[in-house]
Coordinates of C-alpha atoms (C1' of nucleotides) in Angstrom, one line a residue:
Chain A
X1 CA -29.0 -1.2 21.4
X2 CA -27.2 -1.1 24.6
X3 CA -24.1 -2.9 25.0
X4 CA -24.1 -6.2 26.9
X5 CA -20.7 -5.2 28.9
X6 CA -21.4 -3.1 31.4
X7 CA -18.3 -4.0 32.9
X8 CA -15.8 -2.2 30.8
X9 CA -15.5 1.3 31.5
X10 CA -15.1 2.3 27.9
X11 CA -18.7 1.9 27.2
X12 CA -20.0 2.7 23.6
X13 CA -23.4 2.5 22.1
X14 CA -23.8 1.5 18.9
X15 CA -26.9 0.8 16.6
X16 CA -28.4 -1.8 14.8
X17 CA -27.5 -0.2 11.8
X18 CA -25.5 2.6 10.4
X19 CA -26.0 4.3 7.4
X20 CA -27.8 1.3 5.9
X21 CA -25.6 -0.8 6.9
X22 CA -26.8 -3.9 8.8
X23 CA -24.6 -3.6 12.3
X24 CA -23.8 -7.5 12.8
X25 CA -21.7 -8.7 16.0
X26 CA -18.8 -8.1 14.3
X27 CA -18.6 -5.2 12.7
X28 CA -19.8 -4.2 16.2
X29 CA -17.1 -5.2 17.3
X30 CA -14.9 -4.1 15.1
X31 CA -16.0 -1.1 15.2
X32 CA -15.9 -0.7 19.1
X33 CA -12.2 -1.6 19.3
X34 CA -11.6 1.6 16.3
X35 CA -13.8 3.8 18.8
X36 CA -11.5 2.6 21.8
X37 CA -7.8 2.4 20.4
X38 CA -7.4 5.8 18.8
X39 CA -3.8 5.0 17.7
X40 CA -4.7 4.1 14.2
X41 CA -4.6 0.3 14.5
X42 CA -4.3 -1.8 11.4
X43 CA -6.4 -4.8 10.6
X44 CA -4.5 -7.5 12.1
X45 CA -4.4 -5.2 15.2
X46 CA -7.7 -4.9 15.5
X47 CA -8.1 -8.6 14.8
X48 CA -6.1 -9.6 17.7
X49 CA -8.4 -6.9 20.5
X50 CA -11.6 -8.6 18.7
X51 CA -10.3 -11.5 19.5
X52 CA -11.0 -11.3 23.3
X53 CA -14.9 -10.7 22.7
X54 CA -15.3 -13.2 19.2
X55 CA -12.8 -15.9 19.9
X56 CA -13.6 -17.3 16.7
X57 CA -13.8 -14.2 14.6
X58 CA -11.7 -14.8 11.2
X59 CA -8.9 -12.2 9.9
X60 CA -10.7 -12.2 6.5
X61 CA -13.9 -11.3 8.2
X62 CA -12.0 -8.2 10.2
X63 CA -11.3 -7.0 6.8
X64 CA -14.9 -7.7 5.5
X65 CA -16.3 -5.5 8.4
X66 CA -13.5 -3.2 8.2
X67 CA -14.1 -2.4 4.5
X68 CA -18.1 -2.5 5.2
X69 CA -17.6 0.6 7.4
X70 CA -15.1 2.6 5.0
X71 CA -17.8 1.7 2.5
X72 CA -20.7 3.5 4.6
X73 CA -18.3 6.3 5.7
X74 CA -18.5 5.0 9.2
X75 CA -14.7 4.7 9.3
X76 CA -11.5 5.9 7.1
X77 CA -8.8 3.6 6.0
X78 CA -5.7 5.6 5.8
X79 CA -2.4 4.4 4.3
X80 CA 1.3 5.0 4.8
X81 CA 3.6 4.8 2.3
X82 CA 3.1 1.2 1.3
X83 CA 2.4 0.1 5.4
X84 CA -0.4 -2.4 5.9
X85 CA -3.6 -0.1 6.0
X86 CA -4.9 1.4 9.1
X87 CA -8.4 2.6 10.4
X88 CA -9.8 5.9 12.6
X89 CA -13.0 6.4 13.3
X90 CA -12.7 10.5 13.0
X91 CA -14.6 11.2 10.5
X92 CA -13.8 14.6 9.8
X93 CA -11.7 15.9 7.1
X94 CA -8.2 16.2 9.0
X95 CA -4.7 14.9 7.9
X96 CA -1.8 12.7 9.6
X97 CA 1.2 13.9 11.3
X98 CA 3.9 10.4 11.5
X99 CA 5.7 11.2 14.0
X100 CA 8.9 8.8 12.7
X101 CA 10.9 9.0 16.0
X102 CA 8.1 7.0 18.0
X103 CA 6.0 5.4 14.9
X104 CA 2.6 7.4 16.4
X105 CA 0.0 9.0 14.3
X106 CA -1.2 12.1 15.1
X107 CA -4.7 13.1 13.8
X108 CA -4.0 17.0 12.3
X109 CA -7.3 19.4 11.8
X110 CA -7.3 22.0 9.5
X111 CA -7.6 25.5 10.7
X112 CA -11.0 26.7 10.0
X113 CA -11.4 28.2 6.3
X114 CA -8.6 26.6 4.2
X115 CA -9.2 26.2 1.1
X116 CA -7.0 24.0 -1.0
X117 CA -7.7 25.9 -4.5
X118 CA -6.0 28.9 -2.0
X119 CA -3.0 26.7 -1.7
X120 CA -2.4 24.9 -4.8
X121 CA -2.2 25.2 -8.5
X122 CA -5.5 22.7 -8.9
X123 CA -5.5 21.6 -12.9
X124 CA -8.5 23.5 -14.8
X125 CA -11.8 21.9 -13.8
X126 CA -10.9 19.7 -10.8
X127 CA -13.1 18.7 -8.6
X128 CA -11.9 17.4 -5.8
X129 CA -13.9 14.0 -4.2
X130 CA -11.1 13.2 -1.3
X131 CA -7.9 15.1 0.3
X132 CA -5.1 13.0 1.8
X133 CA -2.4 15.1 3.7
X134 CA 0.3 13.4 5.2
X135 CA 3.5 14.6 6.9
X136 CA 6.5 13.3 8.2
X137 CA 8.5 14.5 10.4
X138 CA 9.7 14.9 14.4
X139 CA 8.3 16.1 17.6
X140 CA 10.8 18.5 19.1
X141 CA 10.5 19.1 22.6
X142 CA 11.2 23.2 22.9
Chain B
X1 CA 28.6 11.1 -20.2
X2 CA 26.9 11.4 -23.5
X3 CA 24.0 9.0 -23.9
X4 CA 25.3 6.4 -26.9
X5 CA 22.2 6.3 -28.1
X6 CA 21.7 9.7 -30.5
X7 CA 19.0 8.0 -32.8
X8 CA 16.6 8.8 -29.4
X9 CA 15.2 12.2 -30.4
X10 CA 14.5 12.8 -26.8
X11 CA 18.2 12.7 -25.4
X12 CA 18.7 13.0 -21.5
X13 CA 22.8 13.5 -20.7
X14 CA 23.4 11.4 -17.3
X15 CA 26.5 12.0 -15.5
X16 CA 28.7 9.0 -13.8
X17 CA 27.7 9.8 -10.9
X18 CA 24.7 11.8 -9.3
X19 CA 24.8 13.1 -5.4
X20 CA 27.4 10.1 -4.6
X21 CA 25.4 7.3 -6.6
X22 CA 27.4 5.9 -8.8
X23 CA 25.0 5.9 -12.2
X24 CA 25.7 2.1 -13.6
X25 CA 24.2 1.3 -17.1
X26 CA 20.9 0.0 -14.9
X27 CA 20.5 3.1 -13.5
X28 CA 21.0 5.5 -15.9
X29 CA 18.2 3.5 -17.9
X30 CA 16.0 3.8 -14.7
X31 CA 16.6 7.1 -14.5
X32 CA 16.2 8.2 -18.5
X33 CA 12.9 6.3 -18.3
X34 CA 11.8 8.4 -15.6
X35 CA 12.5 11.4 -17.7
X36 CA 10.9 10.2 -20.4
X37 CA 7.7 9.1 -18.7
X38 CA 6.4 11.5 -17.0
X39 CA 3.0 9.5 -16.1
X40 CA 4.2 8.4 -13.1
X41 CA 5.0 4.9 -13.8
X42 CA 5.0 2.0 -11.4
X43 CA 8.5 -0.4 -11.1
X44 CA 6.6 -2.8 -13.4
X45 CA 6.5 0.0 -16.3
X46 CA 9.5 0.6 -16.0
X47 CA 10.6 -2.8 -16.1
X48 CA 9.3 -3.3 -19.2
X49 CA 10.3 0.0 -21.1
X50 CA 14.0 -0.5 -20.2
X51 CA 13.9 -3.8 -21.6
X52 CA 14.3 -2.1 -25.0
X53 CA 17.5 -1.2 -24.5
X54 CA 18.8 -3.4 -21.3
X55 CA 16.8 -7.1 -22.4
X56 CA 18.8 -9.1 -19.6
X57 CA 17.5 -6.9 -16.9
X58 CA 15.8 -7.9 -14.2
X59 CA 12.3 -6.7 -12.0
X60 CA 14.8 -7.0 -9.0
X61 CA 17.3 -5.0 -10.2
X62 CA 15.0 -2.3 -11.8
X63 CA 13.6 -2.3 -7.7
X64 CA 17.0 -1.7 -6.6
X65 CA 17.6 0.6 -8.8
X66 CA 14.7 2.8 -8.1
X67 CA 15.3 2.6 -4.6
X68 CA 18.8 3.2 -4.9
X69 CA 17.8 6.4 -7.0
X70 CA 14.9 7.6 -4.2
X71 CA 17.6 7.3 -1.4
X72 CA 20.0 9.7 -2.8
X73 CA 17.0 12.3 -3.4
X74 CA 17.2 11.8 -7.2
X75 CA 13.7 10.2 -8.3
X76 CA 10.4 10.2 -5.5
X77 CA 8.7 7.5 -4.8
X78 CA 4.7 8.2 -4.5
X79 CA 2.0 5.6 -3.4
X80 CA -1.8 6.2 -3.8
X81 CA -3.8 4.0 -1.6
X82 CA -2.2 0.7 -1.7
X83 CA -1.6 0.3 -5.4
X84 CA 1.8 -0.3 -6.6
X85 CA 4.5 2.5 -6.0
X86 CA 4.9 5.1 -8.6
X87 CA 7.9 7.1 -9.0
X88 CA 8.5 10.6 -10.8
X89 CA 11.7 12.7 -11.3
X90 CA 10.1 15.7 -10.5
X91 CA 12.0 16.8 -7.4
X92 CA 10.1 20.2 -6.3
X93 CA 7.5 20.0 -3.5
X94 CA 4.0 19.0 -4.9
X95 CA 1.0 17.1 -4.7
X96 CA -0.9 15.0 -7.0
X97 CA -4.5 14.6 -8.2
X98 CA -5.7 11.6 -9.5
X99 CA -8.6 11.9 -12.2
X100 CA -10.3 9.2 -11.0
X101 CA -12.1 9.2 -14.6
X102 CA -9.3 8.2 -16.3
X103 CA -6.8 7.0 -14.1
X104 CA -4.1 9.9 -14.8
X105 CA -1.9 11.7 -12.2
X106 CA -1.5 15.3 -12.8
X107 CA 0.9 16.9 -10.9
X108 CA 0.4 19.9 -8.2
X109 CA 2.4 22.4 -7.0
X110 CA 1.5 25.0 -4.0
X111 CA 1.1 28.6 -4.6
X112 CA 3.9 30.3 -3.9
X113 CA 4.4 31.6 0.1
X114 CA 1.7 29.1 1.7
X115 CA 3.2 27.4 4.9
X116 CA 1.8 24.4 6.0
X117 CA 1.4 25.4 9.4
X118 CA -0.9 28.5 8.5
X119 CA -3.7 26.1 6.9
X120 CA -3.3 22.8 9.7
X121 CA -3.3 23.0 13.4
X122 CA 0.2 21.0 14.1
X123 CA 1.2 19.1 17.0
X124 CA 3.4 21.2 19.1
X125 CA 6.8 21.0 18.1
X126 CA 6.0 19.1 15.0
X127 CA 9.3 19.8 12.8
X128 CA 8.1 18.5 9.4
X129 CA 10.8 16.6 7.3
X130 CA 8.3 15.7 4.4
X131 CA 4.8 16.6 2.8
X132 CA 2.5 14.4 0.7
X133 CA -0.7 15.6 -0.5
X134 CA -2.8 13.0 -2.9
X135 CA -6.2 14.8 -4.4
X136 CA -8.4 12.3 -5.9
X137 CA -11.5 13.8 -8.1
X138 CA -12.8 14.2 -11.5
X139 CA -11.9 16.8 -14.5
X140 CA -15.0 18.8 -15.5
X141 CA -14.6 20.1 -18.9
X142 CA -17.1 23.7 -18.0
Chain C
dA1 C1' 46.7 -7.5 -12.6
dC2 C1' 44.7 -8.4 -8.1
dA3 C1' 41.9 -8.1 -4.1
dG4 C1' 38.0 -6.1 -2.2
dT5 C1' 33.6 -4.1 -2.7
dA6 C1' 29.3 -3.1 -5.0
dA7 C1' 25.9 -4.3 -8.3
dT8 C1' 23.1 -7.5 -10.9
dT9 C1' 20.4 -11.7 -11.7
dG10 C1' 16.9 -15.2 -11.2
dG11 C1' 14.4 -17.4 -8.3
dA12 C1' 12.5 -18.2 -3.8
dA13 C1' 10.4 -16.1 0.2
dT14 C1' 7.4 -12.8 2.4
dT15 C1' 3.4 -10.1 3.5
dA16 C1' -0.9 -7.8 3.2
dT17 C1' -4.9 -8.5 1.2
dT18 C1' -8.5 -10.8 -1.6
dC19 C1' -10.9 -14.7 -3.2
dT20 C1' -13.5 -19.0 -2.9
dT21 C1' -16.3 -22.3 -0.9
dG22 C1' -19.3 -24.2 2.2
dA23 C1' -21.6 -23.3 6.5
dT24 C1' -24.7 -20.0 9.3
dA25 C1' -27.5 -16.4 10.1
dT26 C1' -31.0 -13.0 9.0
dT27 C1' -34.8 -11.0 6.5
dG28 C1' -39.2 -10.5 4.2
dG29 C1' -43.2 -12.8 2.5
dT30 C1' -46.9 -16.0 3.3
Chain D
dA1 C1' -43.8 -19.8 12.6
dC2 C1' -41.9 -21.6 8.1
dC3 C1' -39.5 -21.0 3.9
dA4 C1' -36.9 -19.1 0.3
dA5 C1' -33.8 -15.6 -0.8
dT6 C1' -30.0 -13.0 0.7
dA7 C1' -26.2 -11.6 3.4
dT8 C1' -22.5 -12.8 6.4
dC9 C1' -19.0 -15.6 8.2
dA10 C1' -14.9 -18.8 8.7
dA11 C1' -10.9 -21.2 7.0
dG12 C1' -7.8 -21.7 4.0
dA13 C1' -6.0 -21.0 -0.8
dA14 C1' -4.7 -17.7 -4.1
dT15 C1' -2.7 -13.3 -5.6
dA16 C1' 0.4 -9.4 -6.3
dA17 C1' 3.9 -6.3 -5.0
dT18 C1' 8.0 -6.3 -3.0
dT19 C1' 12.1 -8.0 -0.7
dC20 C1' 15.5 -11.4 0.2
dC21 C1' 19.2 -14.6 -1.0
dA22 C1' 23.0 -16.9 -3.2
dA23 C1' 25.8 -17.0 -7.1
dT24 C1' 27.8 -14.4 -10.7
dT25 C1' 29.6 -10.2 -12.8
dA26 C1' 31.4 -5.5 -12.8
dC27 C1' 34.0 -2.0 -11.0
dT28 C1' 37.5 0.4 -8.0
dG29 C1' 41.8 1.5 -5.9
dT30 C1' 46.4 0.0 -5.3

DNA sequence: ACAGTAATTGGAATTATTCTTGATATTGGT
DNA sequence: ACCAATATCAAGAATAATTCCAATTACTGT
């Protein structure tokens, strides 16, 4: 399905449904604003940029459709120290850099080949279903 | 100070005063609960094992205490997801996996020599203050 | 011992999130 | 197209972890 706003620049497509998931106006929605505001929003965030498409849209239902998509591994929820959640829509395995000078998120990629058993003293028999890396820390202009 | 409690077969010594804190009777039970639990409990656990010996304590002052102990770099505080805060004593760099299976957190520590920024592609200039790696997974007896 | 500061307590307040209920919308079968 | 079954949504109440606040209590330095 085409998008019915061919007036905003930013113009994403997005499916019926994903990963079995039925794709309602909402989560649509929802899921637009994630693809447009890279900056890690949380849900209330997201609930006030929905807001200008679905006037009536609910802040329980932006959760709904937010957990929906973690739930089909359409999105990742990603938490900060006990901070209200936030979402990204990049899907790959990467980490978080906070920057705590300016409060930004920066998405950090792992360099091709790491492996964590390399790295850490794993306990005997782990296997590992999820990785969560997350540093703190400044950006230092050289 | 020596603990005036010798009957305890597992006997911690607490100084006065640790790294400028002064160590009042609250938060040298914090503290020796830490030691002595080293499952990483939440404030709530705590709470209720330092009870035994301090009954008129409160779940505010426990809070305080913990945080009082985390700001002077005696005790870290660790959050998985957006459960409860956990705290552990163990002050060396290291991660944590969490059995999903049965709910325990085993520590992690790196391998020896492994740099963070050989294994992640960092922002430029990124100077990193702290590190928190959370593994979640299974234990597969092979 | 006294004044000033820090810590503790108990309860109220806060905040993010989840739950509940009734209304709406969608799907699949006939 | 119609109907029943199911899924989703909205609004507000409920929950749980944590923090805040005001009143005591404990400690420190002089």
């Amino acid at each position: 399905m085409v998008s019915q706003f061919p007036e905003n620049s930013a113009e994403i497509e997005i499916p019926d449904e994903i990963s079995g998931l039925r794709m309602t106006r909402q989560r649509q929605e929802v899921y637009r604003i994630l693809q447009l505001e890279r900056n890690h929003p949380t849900a209330n965030d997201v609930f006030m940029r929905v807001k200008d498409r679905l006037p009536n849209i609910s802040l329980a239902t932006v959760y709904n459709c937010l957990e929906a998509l973690v739930q089909h591994g359409i999105i990742r929820q990603v938490n900060f120290e006990r901070e209200s959640s936030r979402y990204c829509p990049n899907l790959s395995e990467h980490g978080h850099f906070h920057d705590a000078a300016t409060g930004v998120i920066h998405d950090v990629d792992f360099k091709p080949g790491v492996n964590l058993a390399d790295i850490l003293n794993l306990p005997p028999g782990a296997v590992i279903d999820d990785v969560e890396i997350t540093l703190r820390g400044k950006l230092v202009t050289l």
